[in-house]
PDB file of C-alpha atoms and ligand atoms in Angstrom:
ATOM      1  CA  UNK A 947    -181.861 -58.170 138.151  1.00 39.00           C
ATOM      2  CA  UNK A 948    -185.400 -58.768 138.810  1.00 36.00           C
ATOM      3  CA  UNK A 949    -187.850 -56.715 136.483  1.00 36.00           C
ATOM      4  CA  UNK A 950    -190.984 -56.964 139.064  1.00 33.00           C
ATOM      5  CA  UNK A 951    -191.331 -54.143 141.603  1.00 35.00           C
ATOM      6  CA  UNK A 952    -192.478 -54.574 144.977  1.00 34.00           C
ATOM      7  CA  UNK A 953    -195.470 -53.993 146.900  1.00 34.00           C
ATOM      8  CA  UNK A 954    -195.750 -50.127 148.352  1.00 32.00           C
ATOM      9  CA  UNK A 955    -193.090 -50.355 150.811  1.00 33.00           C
ATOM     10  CA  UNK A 956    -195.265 -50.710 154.476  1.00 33.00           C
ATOM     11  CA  UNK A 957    -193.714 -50.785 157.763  1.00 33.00           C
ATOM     12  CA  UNK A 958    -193.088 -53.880 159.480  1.00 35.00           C
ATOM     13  CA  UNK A 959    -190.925 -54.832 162.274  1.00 36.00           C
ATOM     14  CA  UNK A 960    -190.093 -58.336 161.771  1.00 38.00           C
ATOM     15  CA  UNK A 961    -188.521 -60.442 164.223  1.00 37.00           C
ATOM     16  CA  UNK A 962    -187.999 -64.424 163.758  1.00 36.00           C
ATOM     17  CA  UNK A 963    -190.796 -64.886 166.256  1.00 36.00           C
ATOM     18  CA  UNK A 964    -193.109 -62.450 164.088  1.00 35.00           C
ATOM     19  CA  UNK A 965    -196.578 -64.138 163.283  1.00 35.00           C
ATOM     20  CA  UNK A 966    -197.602 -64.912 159.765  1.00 35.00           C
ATOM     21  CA  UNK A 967    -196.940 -62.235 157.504  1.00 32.00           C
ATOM     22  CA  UNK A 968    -199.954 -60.030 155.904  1.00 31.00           C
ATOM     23  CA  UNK A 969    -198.730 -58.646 152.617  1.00 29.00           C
ATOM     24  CA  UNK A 970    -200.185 -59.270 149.132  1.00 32.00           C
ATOM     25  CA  UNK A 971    -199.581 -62.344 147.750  1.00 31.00           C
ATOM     26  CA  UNK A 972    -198.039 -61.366 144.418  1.00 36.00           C
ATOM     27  CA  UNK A 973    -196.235 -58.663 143.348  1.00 38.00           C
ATOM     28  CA  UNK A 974    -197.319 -56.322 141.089  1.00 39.00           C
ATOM     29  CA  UNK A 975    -195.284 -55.806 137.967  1.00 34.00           C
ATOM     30  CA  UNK A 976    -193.619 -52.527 136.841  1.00 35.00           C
ATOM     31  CA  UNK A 977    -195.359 -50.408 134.350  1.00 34.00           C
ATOM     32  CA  UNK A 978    -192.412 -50.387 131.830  1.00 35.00           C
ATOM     33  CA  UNK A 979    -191.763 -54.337 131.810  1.00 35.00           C
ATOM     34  CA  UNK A 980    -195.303 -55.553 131.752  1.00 37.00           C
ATOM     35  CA  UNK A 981    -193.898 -59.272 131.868  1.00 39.00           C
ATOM     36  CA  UNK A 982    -195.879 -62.112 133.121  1.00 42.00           C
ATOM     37  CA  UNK A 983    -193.904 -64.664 132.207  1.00 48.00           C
ATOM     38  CA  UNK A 984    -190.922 -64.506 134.330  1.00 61.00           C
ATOM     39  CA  UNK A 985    -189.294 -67.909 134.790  1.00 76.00           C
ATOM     40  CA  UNK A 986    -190.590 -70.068 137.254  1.00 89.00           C
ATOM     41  CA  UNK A 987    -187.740 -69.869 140.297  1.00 95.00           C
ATOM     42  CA  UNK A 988    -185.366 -73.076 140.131  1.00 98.00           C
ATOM     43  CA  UNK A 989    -183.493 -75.153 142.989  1.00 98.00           C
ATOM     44  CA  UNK A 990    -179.952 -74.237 142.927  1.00 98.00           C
ATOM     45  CA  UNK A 991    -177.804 -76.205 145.360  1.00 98.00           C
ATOM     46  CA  UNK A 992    -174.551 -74.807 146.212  1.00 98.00           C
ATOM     47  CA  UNK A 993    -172.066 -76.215 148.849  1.00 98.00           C
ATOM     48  CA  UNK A 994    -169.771 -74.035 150.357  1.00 98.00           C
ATOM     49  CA  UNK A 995    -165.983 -75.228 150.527  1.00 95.00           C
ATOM     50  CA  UNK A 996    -165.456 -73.417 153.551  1.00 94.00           C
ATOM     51  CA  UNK A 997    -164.671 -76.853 155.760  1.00 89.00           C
ATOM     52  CA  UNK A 998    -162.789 -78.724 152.593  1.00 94.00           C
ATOM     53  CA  UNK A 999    -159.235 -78.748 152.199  1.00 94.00           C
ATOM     54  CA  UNK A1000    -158.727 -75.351 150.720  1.00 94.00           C
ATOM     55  CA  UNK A1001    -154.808 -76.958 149.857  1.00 95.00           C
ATOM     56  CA  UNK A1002    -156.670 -78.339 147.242  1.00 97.00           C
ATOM     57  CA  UNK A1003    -159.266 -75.889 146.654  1.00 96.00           C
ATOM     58  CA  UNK A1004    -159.498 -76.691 142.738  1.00 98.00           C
ATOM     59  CA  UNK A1005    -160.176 -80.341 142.966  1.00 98.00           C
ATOM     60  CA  UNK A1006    -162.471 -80.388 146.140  1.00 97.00           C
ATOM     61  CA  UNK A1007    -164.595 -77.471 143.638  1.00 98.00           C
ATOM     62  CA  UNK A1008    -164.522 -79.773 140.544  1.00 98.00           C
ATOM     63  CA  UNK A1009    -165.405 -82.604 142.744  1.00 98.00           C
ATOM     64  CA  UNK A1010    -168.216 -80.788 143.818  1.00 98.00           C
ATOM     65  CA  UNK A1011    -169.426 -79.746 140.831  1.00 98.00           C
ATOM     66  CA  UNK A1012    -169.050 -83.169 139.084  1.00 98.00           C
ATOM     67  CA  UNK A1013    -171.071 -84.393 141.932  1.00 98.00           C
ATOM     68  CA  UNK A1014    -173.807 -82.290 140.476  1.00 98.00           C
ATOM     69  CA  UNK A1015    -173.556 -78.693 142.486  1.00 98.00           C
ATOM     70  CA  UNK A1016    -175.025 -76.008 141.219  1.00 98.00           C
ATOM     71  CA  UNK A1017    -172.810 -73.547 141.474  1.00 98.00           C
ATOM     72  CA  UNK A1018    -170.118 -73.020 144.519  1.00 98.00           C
ATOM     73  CA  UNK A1019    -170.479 -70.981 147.537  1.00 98.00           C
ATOM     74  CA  UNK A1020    -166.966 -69.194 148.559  1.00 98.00           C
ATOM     75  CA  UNK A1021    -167.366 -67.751 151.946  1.00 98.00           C
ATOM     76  CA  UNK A1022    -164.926 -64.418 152.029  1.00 98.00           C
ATOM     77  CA  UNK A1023    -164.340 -63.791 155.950  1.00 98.00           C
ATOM     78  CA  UNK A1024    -162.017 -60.323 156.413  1.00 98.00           C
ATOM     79  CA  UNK A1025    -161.681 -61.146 160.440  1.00 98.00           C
ATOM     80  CA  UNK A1026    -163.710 -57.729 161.327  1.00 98.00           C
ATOM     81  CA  UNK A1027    -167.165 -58.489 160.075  1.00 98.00           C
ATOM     82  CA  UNK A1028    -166.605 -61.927 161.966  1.00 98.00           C
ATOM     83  CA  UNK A1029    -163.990 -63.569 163.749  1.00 98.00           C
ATOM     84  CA  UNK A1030    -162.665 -65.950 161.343  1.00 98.00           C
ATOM     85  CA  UNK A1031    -160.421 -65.290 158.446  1.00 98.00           C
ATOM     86  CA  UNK A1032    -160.472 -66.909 155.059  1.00 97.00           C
ATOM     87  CA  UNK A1033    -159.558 -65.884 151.750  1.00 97.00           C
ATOM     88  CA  UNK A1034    -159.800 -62.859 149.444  1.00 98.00           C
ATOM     89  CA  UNK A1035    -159.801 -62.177 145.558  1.00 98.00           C
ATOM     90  CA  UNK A1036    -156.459 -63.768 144.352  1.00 98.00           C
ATOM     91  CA  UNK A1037    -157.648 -67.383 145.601  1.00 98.00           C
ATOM     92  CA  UNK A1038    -160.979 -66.493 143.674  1.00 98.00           C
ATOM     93  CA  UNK A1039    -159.158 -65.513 140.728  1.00 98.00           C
ATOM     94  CA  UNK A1040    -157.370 -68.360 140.847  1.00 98.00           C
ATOM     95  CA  UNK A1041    -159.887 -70.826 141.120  1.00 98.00           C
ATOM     96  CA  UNK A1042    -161.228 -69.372 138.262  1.00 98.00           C
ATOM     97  CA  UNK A1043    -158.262 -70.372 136.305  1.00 98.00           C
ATOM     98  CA  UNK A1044    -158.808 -73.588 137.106  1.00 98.00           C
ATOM     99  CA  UNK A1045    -162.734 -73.478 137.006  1.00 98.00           C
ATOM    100  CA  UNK A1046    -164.163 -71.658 133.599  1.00 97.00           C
ATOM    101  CA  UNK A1047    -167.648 -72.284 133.905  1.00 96.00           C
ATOM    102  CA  UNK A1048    -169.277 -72.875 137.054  1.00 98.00           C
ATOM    103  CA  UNK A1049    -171.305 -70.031 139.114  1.00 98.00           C
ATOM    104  CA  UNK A1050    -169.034 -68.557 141.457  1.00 98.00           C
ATOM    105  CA  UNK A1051    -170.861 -66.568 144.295  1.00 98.00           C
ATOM    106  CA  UNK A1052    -169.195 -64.966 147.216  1.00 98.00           C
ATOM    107  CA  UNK A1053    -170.197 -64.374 150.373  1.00 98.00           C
ATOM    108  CA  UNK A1054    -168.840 -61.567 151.502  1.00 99.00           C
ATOM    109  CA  UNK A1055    -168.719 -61.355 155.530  1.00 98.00           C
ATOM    110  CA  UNK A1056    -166.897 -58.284 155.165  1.00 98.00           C
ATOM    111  CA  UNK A1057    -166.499 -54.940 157.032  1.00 98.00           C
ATOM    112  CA  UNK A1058    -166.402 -52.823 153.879  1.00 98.00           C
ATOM    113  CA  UNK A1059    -168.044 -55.165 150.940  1.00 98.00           C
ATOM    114  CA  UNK A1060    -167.776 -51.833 148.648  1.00 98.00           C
ATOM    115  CA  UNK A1061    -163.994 -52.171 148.495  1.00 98.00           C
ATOM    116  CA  UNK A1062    -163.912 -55.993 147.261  1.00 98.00           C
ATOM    117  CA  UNK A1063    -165.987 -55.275 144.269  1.00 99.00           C
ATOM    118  CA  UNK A1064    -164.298 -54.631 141.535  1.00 98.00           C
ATOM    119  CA  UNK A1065    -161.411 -56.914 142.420  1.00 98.00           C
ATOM    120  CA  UNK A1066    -164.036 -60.384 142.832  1.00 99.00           C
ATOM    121  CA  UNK A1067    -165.533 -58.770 139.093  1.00 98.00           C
ATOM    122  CA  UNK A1068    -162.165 -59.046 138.003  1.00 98.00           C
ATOM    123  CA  UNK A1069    -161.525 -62.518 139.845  1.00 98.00           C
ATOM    124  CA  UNK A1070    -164.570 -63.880 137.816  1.00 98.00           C
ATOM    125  CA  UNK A1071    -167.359 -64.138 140.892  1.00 99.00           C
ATOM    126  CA  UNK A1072    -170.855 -64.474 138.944  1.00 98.00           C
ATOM    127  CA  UNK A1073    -173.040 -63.316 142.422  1.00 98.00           C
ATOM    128  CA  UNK A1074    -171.929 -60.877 145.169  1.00 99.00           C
ATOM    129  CA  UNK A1075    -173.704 -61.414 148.030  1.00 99.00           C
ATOM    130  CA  UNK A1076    -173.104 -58.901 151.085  1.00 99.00           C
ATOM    131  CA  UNK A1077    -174.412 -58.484 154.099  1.00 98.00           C
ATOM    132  CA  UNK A1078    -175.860 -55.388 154.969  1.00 98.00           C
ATOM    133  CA  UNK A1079    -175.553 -54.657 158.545  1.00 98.00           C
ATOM    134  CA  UNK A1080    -172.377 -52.391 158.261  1.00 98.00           C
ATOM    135  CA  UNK A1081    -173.259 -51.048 155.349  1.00 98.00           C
ATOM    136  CA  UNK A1082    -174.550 -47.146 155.490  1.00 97.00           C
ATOM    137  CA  UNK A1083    -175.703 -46.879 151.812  1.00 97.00           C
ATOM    138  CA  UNK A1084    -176.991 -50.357 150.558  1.00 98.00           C
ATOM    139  CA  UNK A1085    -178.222 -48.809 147.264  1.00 97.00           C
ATOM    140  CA  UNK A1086    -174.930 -47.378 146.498  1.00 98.00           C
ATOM    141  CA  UNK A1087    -173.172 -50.927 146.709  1.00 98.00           C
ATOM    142  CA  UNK A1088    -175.502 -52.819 145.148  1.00 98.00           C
ATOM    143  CA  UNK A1089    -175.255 -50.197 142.104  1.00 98.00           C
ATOM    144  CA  UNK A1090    -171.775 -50.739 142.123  1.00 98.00           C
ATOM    145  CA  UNK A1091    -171.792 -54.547 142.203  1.00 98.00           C
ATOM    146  CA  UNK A1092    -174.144 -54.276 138.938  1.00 98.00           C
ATOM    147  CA  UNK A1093    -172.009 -51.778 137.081  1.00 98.00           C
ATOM    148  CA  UNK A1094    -168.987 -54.473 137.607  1.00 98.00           C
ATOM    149  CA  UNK A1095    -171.504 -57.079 136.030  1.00 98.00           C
ATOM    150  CA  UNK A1096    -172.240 -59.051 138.631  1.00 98.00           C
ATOM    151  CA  UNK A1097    -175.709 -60.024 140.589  1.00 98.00           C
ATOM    152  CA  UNK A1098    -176.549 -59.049 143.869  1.00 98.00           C
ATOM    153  CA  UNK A1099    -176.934 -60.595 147.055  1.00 98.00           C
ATOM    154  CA  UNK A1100    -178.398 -59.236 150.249  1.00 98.00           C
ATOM    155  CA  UNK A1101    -177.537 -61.314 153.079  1.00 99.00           C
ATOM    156  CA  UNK A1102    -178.972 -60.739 156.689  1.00 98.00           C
ATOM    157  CA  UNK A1103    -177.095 -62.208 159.979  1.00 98.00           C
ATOM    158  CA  UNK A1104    -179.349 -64.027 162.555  1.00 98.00           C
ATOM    159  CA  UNK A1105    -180.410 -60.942 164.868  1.00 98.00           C
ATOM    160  CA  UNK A1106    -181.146 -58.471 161.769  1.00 98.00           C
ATOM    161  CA  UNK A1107    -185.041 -58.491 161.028  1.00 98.00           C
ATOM    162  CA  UNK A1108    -186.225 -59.308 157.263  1.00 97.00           C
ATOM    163  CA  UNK A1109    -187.592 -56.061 156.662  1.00 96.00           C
ATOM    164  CA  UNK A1110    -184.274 -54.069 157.027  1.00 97.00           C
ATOM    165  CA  UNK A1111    -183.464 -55.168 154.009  1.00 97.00           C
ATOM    166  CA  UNK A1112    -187.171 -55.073 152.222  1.00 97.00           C
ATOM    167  CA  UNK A1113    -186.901 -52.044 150.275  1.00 96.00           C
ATOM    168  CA  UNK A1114    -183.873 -52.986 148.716  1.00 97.00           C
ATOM    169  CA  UNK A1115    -185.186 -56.149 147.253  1.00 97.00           C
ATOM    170  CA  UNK A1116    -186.463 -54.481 144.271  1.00 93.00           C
ATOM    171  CA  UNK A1117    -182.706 -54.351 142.797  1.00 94.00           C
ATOM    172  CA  UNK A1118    -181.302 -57.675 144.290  1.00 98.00           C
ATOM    173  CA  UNK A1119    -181.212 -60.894 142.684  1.00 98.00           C
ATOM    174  CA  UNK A1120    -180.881 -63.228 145.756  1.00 98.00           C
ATOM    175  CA  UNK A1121    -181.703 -62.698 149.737  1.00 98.00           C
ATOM    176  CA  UNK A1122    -179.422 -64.955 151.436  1.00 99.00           C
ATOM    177  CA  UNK A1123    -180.915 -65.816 155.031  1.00 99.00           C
ATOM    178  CA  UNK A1124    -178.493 -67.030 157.510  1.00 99.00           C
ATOM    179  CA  UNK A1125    -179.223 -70.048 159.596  1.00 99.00           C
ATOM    180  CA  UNK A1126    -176.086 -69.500 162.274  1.00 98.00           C
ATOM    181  CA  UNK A1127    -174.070 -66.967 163.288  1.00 98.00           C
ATOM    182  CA  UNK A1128    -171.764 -66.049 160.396  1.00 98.00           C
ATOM    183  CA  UNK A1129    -168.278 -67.071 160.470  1.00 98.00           C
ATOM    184  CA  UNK A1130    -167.675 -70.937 160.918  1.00 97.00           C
ATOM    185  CA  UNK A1131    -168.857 -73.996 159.084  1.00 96.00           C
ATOM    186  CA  UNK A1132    -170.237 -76.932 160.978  1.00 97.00           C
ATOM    187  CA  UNK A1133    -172.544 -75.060 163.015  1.00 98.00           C
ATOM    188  CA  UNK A1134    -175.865 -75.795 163.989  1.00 98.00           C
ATOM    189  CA  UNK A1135    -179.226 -74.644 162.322  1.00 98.00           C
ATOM    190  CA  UNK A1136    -181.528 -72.092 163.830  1.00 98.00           C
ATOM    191  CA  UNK A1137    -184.924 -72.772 162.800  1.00 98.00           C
ATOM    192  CA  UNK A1138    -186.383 -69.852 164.244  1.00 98.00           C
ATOM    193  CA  UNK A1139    -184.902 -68.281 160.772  1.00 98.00           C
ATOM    194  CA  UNK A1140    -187.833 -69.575 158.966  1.00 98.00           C
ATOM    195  CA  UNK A1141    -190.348 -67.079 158.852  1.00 98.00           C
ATOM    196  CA  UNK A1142    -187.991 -64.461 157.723  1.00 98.00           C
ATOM    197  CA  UNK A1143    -187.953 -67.444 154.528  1.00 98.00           C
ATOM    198  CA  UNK A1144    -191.657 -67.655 155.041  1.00 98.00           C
ATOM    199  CA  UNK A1145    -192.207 -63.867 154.641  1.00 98.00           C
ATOM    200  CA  UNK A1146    -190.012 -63.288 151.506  1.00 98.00           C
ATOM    201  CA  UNK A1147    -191.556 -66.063 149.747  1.00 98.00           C
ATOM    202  CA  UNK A1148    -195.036 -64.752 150.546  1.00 97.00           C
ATOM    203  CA  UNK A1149    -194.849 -61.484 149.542  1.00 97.00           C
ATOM    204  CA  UNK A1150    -191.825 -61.553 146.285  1.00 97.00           C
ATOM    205  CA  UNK A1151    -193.063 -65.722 144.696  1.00 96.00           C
ATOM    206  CA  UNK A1152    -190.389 -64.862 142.174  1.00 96.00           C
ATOM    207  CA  UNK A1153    -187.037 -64.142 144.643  1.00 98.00           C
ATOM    208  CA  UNK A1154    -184.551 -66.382 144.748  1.00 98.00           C
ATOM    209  CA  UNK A1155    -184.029 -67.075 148.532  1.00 98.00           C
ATOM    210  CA  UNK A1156    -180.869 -68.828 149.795  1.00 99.00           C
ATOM    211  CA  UNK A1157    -180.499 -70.268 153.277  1.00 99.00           C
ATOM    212  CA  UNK A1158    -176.578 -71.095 154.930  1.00 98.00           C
ATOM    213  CA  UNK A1159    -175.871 -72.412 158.075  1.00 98.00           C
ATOM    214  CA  UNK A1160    -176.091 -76.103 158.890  1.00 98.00           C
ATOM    215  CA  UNK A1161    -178.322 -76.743 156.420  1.00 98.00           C
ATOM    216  CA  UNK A1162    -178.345 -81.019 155.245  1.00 98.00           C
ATOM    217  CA  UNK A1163    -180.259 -83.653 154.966  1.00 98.00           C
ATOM    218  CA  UNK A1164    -181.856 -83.068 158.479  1.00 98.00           C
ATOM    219  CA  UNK A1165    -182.986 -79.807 158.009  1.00 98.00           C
ATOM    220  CA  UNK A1166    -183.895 -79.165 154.316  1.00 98.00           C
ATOM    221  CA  UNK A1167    -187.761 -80.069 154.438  1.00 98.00           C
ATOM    222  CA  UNK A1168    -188.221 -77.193 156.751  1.00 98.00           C
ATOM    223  CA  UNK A1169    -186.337 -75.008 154.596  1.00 98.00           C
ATOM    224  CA  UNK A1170    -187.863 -75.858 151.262  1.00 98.00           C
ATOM    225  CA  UNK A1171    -191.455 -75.422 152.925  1.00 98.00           C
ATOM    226  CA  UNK A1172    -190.816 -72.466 153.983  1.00 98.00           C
ATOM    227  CA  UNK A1173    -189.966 -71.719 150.804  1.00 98.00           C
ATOM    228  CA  UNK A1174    -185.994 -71.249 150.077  1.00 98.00           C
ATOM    229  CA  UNK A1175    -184.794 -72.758 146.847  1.00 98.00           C
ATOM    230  CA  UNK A1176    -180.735 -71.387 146.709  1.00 98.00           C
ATOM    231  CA  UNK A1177    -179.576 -74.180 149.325  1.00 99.00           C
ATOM    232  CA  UNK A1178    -175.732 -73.666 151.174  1.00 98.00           C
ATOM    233  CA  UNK A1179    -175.106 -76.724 152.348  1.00 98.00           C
ATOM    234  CA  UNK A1180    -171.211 -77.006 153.251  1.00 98.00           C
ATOM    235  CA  UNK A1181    -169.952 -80.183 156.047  1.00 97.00           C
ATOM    236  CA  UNK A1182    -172.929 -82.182 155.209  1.00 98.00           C
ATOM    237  CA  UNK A1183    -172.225 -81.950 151.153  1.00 98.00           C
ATOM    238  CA  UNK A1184    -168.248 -81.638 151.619  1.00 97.00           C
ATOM    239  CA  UNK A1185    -167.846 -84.501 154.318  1.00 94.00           C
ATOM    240  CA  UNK A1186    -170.270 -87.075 153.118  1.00 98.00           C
ATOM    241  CA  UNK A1187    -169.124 -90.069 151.674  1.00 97.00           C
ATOM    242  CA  UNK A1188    -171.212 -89.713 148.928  1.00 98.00           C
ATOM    243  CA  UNK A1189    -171.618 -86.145 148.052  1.00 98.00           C
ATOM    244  CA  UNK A1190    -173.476 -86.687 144.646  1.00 98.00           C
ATOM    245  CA  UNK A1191    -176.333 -88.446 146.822  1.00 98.00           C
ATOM    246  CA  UNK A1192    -176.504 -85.224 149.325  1.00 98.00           C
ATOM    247  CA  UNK A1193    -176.846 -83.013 146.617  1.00 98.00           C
ATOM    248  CA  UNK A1194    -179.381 -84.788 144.556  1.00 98.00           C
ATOM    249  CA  UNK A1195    -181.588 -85.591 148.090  1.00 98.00           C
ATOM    250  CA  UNK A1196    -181.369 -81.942 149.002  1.00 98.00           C
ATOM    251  CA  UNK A1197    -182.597 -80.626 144.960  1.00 98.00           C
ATOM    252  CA  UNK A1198    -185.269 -83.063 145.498  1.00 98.00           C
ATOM    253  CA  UNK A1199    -186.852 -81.977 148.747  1.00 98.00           C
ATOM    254  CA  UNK A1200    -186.487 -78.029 147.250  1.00 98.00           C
ATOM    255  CA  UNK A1201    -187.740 -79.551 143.824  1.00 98.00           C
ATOM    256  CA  UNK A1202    -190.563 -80.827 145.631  1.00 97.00           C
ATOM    257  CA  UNK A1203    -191.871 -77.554 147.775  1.00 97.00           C
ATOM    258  CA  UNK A1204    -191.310 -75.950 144.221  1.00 95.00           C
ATOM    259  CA  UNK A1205    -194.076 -78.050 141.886  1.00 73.00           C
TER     260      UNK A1205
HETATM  261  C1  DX5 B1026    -170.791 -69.681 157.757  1.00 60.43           C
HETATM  262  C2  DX5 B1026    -170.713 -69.784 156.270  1.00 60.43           C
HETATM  263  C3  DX5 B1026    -171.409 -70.965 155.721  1.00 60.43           C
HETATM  264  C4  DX5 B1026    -170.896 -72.263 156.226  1.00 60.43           C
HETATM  265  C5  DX5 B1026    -171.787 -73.390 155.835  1.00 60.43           C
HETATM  266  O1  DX5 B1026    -170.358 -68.444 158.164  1.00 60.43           O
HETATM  267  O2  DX5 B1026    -171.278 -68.653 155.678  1.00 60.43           O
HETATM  268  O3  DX5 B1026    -171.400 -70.916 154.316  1.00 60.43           O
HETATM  269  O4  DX5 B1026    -169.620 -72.541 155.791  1.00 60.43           O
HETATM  270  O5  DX5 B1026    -171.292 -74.557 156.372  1.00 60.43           O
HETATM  271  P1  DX5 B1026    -172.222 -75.559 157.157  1.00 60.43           P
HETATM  272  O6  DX5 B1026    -173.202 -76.097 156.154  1.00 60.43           O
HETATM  273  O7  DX5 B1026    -171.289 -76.587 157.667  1.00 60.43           O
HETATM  274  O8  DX5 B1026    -172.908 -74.795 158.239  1.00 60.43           O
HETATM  275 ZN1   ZN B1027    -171.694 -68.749 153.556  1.00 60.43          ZN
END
């Protein structure tokens, strides 16, 4: 959980055709933490298994990861938030058995991301990202999510403006932009997503920001300059012939943006 506080909450209607943004630049710190030396945000690249062959969910993952990954992005789909079904807890728990140490996050394209909770703390997820549109009380979940011992994720669908989510940010670790329509791999990038990714990094240097949806090769630069550093990447990581090459070009554009 992050330790800085944000700016005085302002009102903003952001939209992904919004001009530049005009908050402060930094944020302030909170009185009680009084920490300036918070480290220095790091790119993460985590491919999303949604499009390998889940038969063999275990060995695509450790392929992955011996590839170099980051961590591994397991997109939860409940058929209701989106119109796709996937897989739920026991599959996570599972992998788990077979995977002990990698970062598990979740991305839970749920209806009701409250009720999944303490089953994916039990299943071993490391970061619970939700989105927030059906969600009535965002504080209450993310409370919950902490008090299982996991990190928090705020994910926003393509139509749902940045600052919906912006006084929340305070007590997430991660804001997961989406760069399609949730609910199938494959698809292609919307750049018009950027300055929602512009915006955060402007006004919170420290967040970690993750974009997902057709993001590769072709269309990291624009999403490491505008400043996301947790990079979904799933049929251009999982189908390339060599996926250790992907991974490293895409840590290297972010690492780039970063220095
Ligand atoms: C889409 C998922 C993404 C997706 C990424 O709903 O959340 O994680 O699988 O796959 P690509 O990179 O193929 O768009
Ligand atoms: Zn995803």
């Amino acid at each position: 959980m992050f330790t800085f506080r944000a700016p005085t909450l302002l009102s903003l209607t952001l939209t992904s055709t919004t001009a530049s943004p005009t908050y402060p630049k930094t944020r302030p710190h909170c009185s009680a933490c009084n920490n300036t030396n918070k480290m220095p945000i790091q790119a993460k690249i985590g491919p999303s298994i949604l499009n390998a062959d889940l038969a063999n969910l275990a060995a695509e993952s450790q392929k992955l990861l011996d590839n170099g990954a980051d961590y591994l992005h397991l997109d939860v789909m409940d058929g209701e938030f989106v119109p796709n079904l996937t897989f739920g807890h026991p599959m996570v728990k599972c992998l788990r058995n077979h995977i002990k140490e990698a970062f598990f996050e979740t991305h839970m394209m749920v209806q009701n991301p409250e009720q999944w909770i303490t089953p994916m703390a039990d299943a071993g997820v490391n970061l619970y990202t939700f989105h927030v549109e059906p969600v009535k009380d965002v504080c209450n979940v993310t409370r919950q999510i902490q008090e299982a011992g996991m990190k928090v994720g705020l994910a926003i669908k393509p139509g749902t403006p940045v600052n919906v989510i912006e006084k929340y940010i305070d007590v997430a670790d991660l804001v997961l932009v989406m760069t399609v329509e949730p609910g199938f791999g494959g698809q292609s990038f919307m750049g018009d997503m950027m300055p929602k990714v512009e915006w955060l990094r402007t006004n919170y240097p420290n967040l970690d920001i993750e974009v997902d949806g057709g993001v590769g090769p072709k269309t990291i630069d624009c999403c490491a300059k505008a400043g996301a550093n947790w990079i979904v990447s799933g049929t251009a990581v999982v189908g390339a012939a060599d996926q250790r090459e992907v991974i490293s070009e895409l840590r290297n554009v972010v690492k780039g943006y970063l220095n």
